[in-house]
Short mmCIF file of C-alpha atoms in Angstrom, two decimals:
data_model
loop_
_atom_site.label_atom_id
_atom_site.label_comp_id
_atom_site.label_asym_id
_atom_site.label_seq_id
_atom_site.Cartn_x
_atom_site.Cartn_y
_atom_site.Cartn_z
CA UNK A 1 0.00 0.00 0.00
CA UNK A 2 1.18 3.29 -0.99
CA UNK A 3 0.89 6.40 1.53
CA UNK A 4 1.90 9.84 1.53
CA UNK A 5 3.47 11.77 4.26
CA UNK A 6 -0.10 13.06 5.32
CA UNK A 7 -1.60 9.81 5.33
CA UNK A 8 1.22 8.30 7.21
CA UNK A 9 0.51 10.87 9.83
CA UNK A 10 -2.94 10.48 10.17
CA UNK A 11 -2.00 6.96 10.60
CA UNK A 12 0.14 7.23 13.27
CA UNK A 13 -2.06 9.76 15.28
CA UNK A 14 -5.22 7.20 15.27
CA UNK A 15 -3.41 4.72 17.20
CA UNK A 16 -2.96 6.92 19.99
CA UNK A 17 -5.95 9.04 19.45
CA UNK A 18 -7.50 6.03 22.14
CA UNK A 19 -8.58 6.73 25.52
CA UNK A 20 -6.10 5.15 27.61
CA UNK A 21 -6.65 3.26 31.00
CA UNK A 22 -5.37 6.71 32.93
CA UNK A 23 -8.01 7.44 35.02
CA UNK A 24 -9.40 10.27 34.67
CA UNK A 25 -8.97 12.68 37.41
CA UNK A 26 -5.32 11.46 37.24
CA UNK A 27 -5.45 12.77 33.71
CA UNK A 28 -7.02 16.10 34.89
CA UNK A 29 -4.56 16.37 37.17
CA UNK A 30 -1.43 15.99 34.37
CA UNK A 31 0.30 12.94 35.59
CA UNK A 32 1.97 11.79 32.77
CA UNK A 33 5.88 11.83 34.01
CA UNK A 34 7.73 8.70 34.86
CA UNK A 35 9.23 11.03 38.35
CA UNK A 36 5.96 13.11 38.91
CA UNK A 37 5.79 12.63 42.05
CA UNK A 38 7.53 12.86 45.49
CA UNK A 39 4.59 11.53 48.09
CA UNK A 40 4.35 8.54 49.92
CA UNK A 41 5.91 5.61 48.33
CA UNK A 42 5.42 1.71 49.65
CA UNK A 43 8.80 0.89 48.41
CA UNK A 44 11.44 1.69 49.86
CA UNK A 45 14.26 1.35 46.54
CA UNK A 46 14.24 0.47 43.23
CA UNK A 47 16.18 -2.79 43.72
CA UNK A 48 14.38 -3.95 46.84
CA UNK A 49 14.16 -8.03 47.03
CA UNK A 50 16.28 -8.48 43.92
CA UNK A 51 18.83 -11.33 43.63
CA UNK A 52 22.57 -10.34 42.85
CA UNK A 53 22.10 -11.84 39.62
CA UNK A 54 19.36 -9.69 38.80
CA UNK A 55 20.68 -6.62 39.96
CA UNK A 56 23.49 -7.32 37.58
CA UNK A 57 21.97 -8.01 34.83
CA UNK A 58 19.97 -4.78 35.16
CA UNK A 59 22.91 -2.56 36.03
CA UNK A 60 24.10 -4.02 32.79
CA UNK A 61 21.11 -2.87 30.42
CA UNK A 62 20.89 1.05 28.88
CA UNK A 63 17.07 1.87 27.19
CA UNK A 64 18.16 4.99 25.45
CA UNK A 65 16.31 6.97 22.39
CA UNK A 66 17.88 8.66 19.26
CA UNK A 67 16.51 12.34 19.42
CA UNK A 68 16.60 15.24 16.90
CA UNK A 69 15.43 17.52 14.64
CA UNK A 70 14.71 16.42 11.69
CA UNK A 71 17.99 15.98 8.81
CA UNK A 72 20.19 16.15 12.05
CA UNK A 73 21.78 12.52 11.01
CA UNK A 74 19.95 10.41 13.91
CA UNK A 75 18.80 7.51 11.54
CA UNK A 76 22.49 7.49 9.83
CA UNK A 77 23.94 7.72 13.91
CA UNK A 78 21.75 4.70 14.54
CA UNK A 79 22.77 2.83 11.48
CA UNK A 80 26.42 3.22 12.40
CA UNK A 81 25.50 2.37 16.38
CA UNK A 82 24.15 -1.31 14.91
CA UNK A 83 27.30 -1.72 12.64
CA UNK A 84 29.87 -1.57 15.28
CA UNK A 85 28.09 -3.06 17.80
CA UNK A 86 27.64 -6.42 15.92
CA UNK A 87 24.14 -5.85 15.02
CA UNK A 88 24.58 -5.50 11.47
CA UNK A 89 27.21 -6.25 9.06
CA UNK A 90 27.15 -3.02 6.10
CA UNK A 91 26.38 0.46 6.45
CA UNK A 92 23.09 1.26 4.37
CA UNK A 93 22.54 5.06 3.87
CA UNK A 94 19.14 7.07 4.30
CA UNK A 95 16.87 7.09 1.18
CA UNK A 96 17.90 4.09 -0.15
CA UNK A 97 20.38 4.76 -2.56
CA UNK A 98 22.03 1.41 -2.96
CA UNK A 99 18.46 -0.41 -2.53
CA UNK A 100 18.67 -1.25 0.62
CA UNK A 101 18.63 1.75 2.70
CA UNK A 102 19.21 1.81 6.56
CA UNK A 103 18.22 -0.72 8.87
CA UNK A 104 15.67 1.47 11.35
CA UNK A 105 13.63 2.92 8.07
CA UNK A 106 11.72 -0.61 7.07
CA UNK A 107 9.12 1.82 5.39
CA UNK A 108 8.90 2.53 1.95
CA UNK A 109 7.72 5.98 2.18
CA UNK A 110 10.99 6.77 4.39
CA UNK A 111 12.85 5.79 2.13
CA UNK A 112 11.85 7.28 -0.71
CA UNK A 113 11.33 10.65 1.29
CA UNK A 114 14.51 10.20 3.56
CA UNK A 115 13.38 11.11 6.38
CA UNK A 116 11.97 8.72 9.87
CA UNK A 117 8.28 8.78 10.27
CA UNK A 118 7.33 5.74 12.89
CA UNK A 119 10.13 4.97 15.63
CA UNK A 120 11.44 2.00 15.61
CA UNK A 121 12.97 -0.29 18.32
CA UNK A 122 15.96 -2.42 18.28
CA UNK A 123 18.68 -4.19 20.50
CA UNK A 124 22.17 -4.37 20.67
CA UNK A 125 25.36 -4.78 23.05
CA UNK A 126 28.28 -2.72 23.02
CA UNK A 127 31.02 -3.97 25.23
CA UNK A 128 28.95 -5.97 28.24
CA UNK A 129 26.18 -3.54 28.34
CA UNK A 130 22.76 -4.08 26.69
CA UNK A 131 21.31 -1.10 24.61
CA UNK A 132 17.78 -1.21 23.66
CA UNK A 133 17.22 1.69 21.14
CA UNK A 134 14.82 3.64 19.93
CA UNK A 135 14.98 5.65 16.88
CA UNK A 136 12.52 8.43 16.81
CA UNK A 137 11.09 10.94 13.75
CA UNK A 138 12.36 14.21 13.78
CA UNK A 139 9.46 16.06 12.18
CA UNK A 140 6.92 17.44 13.97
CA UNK A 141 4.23 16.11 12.03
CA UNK A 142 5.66 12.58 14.20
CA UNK A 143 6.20 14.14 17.49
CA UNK A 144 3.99 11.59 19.02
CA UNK A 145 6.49 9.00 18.45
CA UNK A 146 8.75 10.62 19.87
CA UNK A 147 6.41 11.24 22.85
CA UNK A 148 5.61 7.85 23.57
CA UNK A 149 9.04 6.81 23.49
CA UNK A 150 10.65 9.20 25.92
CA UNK A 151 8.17 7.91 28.12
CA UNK A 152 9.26 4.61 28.31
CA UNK A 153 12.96 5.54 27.85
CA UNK A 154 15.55 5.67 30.76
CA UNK A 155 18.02 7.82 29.03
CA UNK A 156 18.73 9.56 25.35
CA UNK A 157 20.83 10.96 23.24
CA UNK A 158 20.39 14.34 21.67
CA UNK A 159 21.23 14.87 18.07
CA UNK A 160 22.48 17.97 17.02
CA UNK A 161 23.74 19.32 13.89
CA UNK A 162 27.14 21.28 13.86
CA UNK A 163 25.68 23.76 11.15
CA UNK A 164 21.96 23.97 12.19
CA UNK A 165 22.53 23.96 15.89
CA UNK A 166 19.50 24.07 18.03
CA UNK A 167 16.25 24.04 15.69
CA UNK A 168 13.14 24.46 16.22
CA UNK A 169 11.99 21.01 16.80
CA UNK A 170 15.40 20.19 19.25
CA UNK A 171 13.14 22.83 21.79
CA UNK A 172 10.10 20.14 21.32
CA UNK A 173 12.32 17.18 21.81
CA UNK A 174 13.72 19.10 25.31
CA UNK A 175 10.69 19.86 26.71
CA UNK A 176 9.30 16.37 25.84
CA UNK A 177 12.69 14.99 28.16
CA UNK A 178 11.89 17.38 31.31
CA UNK A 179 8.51 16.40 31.10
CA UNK A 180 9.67 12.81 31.43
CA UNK A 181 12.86 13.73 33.22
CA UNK A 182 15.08 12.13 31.17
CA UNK A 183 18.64 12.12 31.21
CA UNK A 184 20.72 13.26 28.27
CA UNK A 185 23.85 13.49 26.48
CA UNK A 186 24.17 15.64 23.06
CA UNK A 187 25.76 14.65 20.67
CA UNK A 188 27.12 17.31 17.85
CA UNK A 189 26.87 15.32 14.11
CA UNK A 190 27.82 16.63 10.82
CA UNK A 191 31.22 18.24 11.82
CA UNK A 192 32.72 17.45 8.45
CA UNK A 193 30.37 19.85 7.01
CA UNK A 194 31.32 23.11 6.11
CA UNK A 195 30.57 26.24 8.08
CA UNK A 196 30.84 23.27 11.19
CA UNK A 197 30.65 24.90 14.69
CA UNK A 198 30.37 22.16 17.43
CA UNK A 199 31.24 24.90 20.45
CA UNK A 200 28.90 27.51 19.14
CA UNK A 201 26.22 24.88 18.97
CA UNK A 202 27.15 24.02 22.61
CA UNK A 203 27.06 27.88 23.43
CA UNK A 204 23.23 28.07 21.56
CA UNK A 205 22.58 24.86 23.99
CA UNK A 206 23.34 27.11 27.16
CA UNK A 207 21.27 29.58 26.02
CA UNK A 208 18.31 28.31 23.99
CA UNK A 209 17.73 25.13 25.92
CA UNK A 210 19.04 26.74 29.32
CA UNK A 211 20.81 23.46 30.67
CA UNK A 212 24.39 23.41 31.75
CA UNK A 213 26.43 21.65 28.73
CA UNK A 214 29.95 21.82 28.11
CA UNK A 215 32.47 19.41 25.91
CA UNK A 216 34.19 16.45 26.57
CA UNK A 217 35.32 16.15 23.52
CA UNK A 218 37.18 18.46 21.05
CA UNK A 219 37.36 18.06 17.27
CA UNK A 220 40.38 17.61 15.32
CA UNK A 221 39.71 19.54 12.60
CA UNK A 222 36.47 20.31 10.98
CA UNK A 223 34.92 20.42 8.07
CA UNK A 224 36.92 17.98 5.09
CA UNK A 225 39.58 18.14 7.59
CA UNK A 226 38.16 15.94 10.45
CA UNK A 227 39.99 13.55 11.77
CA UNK A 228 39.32 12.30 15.19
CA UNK A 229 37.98 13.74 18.11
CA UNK A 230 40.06 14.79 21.73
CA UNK A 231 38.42 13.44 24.97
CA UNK A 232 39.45 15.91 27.64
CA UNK A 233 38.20 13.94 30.54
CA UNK A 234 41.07 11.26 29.97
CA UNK A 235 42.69 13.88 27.85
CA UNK A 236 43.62 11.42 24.84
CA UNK A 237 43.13 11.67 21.40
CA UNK A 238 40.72 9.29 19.38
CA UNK A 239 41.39 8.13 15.77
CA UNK A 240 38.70 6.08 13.68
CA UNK A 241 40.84 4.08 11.24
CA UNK A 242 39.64 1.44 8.39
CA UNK A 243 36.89 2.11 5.78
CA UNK A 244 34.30 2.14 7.75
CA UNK A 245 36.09 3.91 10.77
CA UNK A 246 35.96 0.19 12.91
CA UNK A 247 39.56 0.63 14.37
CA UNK A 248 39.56 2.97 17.49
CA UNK A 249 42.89 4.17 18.02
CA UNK A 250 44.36 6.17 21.29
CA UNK A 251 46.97 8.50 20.73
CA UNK A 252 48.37 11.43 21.98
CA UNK A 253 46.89 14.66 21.99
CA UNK A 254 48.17 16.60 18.75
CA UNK A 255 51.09 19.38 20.14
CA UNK A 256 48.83 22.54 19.10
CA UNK A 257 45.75 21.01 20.68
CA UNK A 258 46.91 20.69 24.22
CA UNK A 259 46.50 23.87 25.18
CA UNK A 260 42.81 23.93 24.21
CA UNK A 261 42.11 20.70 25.52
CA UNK A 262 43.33 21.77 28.80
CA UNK A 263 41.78 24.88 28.91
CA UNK A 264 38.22 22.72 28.17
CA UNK A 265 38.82 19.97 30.58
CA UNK A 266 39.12 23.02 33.17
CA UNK A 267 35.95 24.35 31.33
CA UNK A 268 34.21 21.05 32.28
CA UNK A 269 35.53 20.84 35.86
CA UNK A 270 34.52 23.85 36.43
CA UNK A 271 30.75 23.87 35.06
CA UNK A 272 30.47 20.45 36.42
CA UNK A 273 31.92 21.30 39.94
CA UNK A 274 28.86 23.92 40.20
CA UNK A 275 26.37 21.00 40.18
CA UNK A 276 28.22 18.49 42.19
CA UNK A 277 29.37 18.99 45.43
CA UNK A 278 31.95 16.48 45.74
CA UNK A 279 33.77 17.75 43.09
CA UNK A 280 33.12 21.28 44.07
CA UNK A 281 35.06 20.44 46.86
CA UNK A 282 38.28 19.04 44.89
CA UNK A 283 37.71 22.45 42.70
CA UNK A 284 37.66 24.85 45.50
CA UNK A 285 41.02 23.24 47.17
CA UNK A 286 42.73 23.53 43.26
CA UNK A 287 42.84 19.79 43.34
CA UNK A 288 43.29 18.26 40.12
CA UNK A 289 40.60 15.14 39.43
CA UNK A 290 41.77 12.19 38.42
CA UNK A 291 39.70 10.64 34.77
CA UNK A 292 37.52 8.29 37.42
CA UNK A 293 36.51 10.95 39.75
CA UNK A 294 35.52 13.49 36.69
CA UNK A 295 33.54 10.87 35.22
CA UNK A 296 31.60 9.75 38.17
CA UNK A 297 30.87 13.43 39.08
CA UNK A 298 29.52 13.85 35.18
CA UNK A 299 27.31 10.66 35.74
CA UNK A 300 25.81 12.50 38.86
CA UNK A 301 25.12 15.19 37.80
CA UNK A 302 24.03 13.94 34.11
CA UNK A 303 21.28 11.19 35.50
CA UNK A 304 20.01 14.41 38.30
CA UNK A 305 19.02 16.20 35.36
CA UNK A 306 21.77 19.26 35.50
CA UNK A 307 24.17 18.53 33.10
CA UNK A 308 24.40 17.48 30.20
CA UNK A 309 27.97 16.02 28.42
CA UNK A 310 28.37 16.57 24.62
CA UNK A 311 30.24 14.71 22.32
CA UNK A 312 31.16 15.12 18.73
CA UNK A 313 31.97 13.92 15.42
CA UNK A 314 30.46 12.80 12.14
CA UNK A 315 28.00 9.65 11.78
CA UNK A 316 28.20 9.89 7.79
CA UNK A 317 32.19 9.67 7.85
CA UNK A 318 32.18 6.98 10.87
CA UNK A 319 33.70 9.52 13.54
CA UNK A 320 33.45 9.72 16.71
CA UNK A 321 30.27 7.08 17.48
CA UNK A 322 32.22 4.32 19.43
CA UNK A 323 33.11 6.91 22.00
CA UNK A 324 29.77 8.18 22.20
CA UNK A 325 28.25 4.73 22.83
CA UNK A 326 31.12 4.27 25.30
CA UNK A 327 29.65 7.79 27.05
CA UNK A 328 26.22 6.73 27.11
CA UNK A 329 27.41 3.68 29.15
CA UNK A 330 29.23 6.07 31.41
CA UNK A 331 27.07 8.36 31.89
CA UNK A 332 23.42 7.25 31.22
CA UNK A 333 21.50 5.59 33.59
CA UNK A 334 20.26 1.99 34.25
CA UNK A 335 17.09 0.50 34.95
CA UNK A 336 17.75 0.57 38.52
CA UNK A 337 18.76 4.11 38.42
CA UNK A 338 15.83 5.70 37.58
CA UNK A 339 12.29 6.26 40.02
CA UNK A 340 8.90 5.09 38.21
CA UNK A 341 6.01 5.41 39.65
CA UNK A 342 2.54 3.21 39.65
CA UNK A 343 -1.01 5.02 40.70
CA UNK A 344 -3.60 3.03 42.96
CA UNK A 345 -7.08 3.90 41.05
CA UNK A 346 -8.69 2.73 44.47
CA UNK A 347 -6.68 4.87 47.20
CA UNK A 348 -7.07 8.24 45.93
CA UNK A 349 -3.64 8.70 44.10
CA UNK A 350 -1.41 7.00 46.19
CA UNK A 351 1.63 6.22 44.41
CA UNK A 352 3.77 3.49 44.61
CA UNK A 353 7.17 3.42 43.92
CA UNK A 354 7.94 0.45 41.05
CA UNK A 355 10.69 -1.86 41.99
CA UNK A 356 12.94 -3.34 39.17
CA UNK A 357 12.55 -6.98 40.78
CA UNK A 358 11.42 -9.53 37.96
CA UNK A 359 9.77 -11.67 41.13
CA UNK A 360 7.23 -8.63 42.18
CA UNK A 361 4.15 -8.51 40.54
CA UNK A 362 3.57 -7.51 36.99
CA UNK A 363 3.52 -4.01 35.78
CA UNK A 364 4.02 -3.35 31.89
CA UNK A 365 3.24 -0.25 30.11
CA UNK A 366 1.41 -0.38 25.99
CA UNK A 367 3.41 2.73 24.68
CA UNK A 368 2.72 1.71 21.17
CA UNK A 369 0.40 0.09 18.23
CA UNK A 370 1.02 -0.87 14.92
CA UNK A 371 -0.94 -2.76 12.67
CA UNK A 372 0.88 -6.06 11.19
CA UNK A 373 0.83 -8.62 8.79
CA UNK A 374 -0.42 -11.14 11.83
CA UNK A 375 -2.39 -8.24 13.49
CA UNK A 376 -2.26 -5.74 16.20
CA UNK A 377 1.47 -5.34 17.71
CA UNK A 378 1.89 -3.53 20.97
CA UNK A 379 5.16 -2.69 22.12
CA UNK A 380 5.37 -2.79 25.99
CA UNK A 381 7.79 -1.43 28.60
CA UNK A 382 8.25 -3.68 31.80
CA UNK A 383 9.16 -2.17 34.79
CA UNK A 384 8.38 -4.36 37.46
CA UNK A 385 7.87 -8.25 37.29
CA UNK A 386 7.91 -10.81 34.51
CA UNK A 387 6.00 -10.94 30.97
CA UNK A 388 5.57 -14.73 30.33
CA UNK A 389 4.30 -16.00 27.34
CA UNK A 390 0.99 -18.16 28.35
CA UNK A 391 0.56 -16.44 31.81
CA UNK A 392 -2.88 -14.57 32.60
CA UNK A 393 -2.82 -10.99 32.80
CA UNK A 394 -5.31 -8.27 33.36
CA UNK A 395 -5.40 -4.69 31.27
CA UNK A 396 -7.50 -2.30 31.06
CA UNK A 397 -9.75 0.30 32.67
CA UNK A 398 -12.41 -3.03 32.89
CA UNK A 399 -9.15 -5.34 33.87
CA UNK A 400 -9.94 -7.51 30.98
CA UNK A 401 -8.29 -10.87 31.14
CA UNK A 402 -6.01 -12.26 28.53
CA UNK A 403 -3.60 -15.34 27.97
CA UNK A 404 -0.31 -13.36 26.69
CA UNK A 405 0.38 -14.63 23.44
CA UNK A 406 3.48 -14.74 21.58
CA UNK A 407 6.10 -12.38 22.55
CA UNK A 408 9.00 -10.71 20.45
CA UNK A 409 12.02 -8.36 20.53
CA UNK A 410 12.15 -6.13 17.71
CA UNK A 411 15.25 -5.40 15.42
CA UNK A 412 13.16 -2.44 12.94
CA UNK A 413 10.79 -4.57 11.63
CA UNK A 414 12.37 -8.05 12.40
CA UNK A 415 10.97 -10.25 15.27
CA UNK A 416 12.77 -12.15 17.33
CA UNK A 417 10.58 -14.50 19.67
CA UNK A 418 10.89 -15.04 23.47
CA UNK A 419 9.78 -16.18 26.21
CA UNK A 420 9.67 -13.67 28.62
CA UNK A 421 10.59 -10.10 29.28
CA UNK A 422 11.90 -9.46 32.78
CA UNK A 423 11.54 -6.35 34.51
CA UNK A 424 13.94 -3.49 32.42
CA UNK A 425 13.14 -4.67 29.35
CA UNK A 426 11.35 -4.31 26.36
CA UNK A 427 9.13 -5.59 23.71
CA UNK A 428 6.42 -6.51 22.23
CA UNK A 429 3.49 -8.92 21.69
CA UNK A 430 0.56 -9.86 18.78
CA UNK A 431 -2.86 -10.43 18.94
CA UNK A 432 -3.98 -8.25 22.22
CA UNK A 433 -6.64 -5.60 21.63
CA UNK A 434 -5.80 -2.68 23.83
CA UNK A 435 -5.13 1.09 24.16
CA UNK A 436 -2.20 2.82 23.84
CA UNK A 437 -1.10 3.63 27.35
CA UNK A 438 -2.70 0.58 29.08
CA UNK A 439 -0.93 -1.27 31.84
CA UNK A 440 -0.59 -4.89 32.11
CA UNK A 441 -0.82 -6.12 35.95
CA UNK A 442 -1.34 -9.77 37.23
CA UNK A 443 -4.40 -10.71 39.54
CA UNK A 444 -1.94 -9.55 42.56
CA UNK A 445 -2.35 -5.84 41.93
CA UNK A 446 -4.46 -3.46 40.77
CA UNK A 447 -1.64 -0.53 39.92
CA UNK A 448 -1.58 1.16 36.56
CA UNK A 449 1.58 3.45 35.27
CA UNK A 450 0.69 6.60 34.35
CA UNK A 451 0.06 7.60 30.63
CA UNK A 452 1.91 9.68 28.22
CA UNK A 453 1.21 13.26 27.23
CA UNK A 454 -0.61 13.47 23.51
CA UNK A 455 -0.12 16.84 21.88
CA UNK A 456 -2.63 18.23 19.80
CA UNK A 457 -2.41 17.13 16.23
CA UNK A 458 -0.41 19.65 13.64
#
């Protein structure tokens, strides 16, 4: 079937144009963030009653989304994420060119048009971390997939272009991450273009988006002249050899760069030392921090929402992406890290803090439909308990009661099947006819998460 960008659109808005199992003076009342709110909570942590193993296994899992405005290079960023990670074994470009065209755009229309119109999901490992992705549109005709996956998201990268710097729809995608306080590093692509500014972009980030940023990285050379980046936290320069820029290299920094690089890493101490008070403290005494200490002070202050890292480099010329995955293992969160809450419909908005323990009872969040050759497919969020294909579970305003069918993991718009999806991850299932924004609980509780905002149509 052939669809235009309109019809697309209208598409994607009437699967979440639903009414959702929020009830509704919760809805009235605008709870729609993951960390809304700071009353009583039942639980007492996160990882209360899990095993070591699981604990593990979660502190070993990033869900992180691809953010941008649109023609920023987040689909080619992806695409290069899932080639050096193992996932995939060429580079396709955007639009198709050599008839393949990249992995995350399984639509026809995107690529023809070259541009992302549904998000799509995918998993990967980079080192011994798991990264479940999600690559989001970057036109605001699409913003609601974008929406629904910040919701469900733990952390995210922002995509910005060297040239464009902060556009019009980069102040959408940062108001959709405060309202589900998510955490954030950016990300400068493009640098090889010309007229490439990566530290006026970060000085438009300061002051359009108002959030502390600063580099940790430093370009060497721009424009046709790129060639690696400089991390100034372990000051060290980074080289991207082979075709396809595969081979990291470490080196050292290039003789009329280490002046700048020091005068940044003092940069980053500094703006980092105003948000974190252990490293305030090393500041204050002119104490120099060691690479550990610096980091751990960025992760603070990164996952409590006032800072925000920023790398560089160029996704199209394979620069600078392995050490951005290795920062969003640094420095983003994991499962365990961040507070979710549940509502109790029958105790007048008492919330419940959600623990990450696959043994406590079931709570999964619908974030998204799509229609399928074998039906309805509704990608789901766990964040507490176990999804087990053949187990009973309730959904629903009316707390219908299904047997869960067959369960997947998406890779774009390949399946893989499973059997379960413990707490932290997530998925997706056929054949269930529900809502977007409906929880799935087992007969032991009667919690539901919290829905997602839904802007008004454009």
């Amino acid at each position: 079937m052939v669809m235009n960008v309109r019809q697309a659109c209208g598409r994607i808005m009437s699967m979440v144009a639903r009414p959702s199992n929020l009830h509704p003076k919760f809805a009235a009342a605008g709870h729609v963030g993951t960390k809304a709110w700071t009353t009583r909570q039942l639980a007492t942590s996160t990882t209360e009653g899990l095993s070591q193993q699981s604990l593990e296994k979660l502190r070993k899992m990033r869900n992180i989304g691809i953010s941008a405005h649109i023609d920023s290079g987040k689909t080619t960023l992806t695409e290069r994420i899932l080639f050096y990670t193992g996932r995939i074994r060429a580079i396709h470009e955007v639009r198709g060119k050599d008839g393949v065209g990249a992995k995350m755009d399984s639509m026809e229309l995107e690529r023809e048009k070259g541009i992302t119109i549904q998000s799509a999901a995918t998993f990967t490992q980079w080192k011994d971390i798991a990264v479940n992705i999600i690559d989001t549109p970057g036109h605001v005709d699409f913003t609601i997939e974008v929406e629904r996956a910040l919701r469900v998201l733990d952390g995210a990268v922002l995509v910005l272009c060297s040239v464009g710097g902060v556009q019009s729809q980069t102040l959408t995608v940062d108001r959709q991450m405060r309202r589900y306080n998510v955490p954030r590093i950016g990300f400068i692509n493009k640098c090889d273009r010309s007229g490439a500014d990566p530290l006026g972009v970060i000085e438009q980030i300061k002051d359009k988006l108002r959030i502390p940023a600063c580099a940790v990285q430093l370009p060497i050379g721009l424009e046709d002249k790129l060639e690696g980046v400089v991390d100034v936290v372990s000051m060290q320069a980074i080289y991207f050899d082979g075709d396809s820029g595969e081979n990291v290299r470490f080196a050292d920094i290039p003789a009329d760069m280490v002046e700048e690089a020091q005068a940044k890493r003092h940069e980053l101490l500094e703006t980092v030392a105003d948000v974190d008070d252990d490293l305030a403290e090393k500041f204050l005494e002119e104490e120099d921090a060691t690479a550990e200490e610096l980091k751990d002070a960025i992760k603070r202050a990164t996952q409590s929402l006032q800072f925000m890292p920023v790398f560089m480099g160029s996704a199209y010329k394979n620069k600078g992406v392995q050490a951005m995955l290795d920062g969003v293992v640094d420095y983003l969160p994991d499962p365990t890290q961040v507070e979710n809450f549940a509502l109790n419909p029958n105790n007048e908005e008492e919330t419940t803090l959600v623990s990450c323990n696959p043994d406590s009872p079931l709570l999964a969040l619908a974030f998204k439909l799509e229609e399928g050759r074998f039906g309805q497919l509704t990608y789901v969020r766990v964040y507490q308990g176990t999804l087990r294909k053949g187990d009973n579970v309730f959904f629903g305003a009316q707390r219908k009661k299904i047997k869960v069918p067959r369960l997947v993991r998406m890779h774009s718009d390949e399946m893989e099947d499973v059997s379960e999806l413990p707490a932290g991850e997530l998925g997706a299932m056929f054949g269930v006819d529900c809502y977007s924004g409906d929880t799935f609980s087992d007969a032991s509780t009667n919690l539901i998460m919290s829905s997602m905002h839904v802007p008004e149509p454009v």
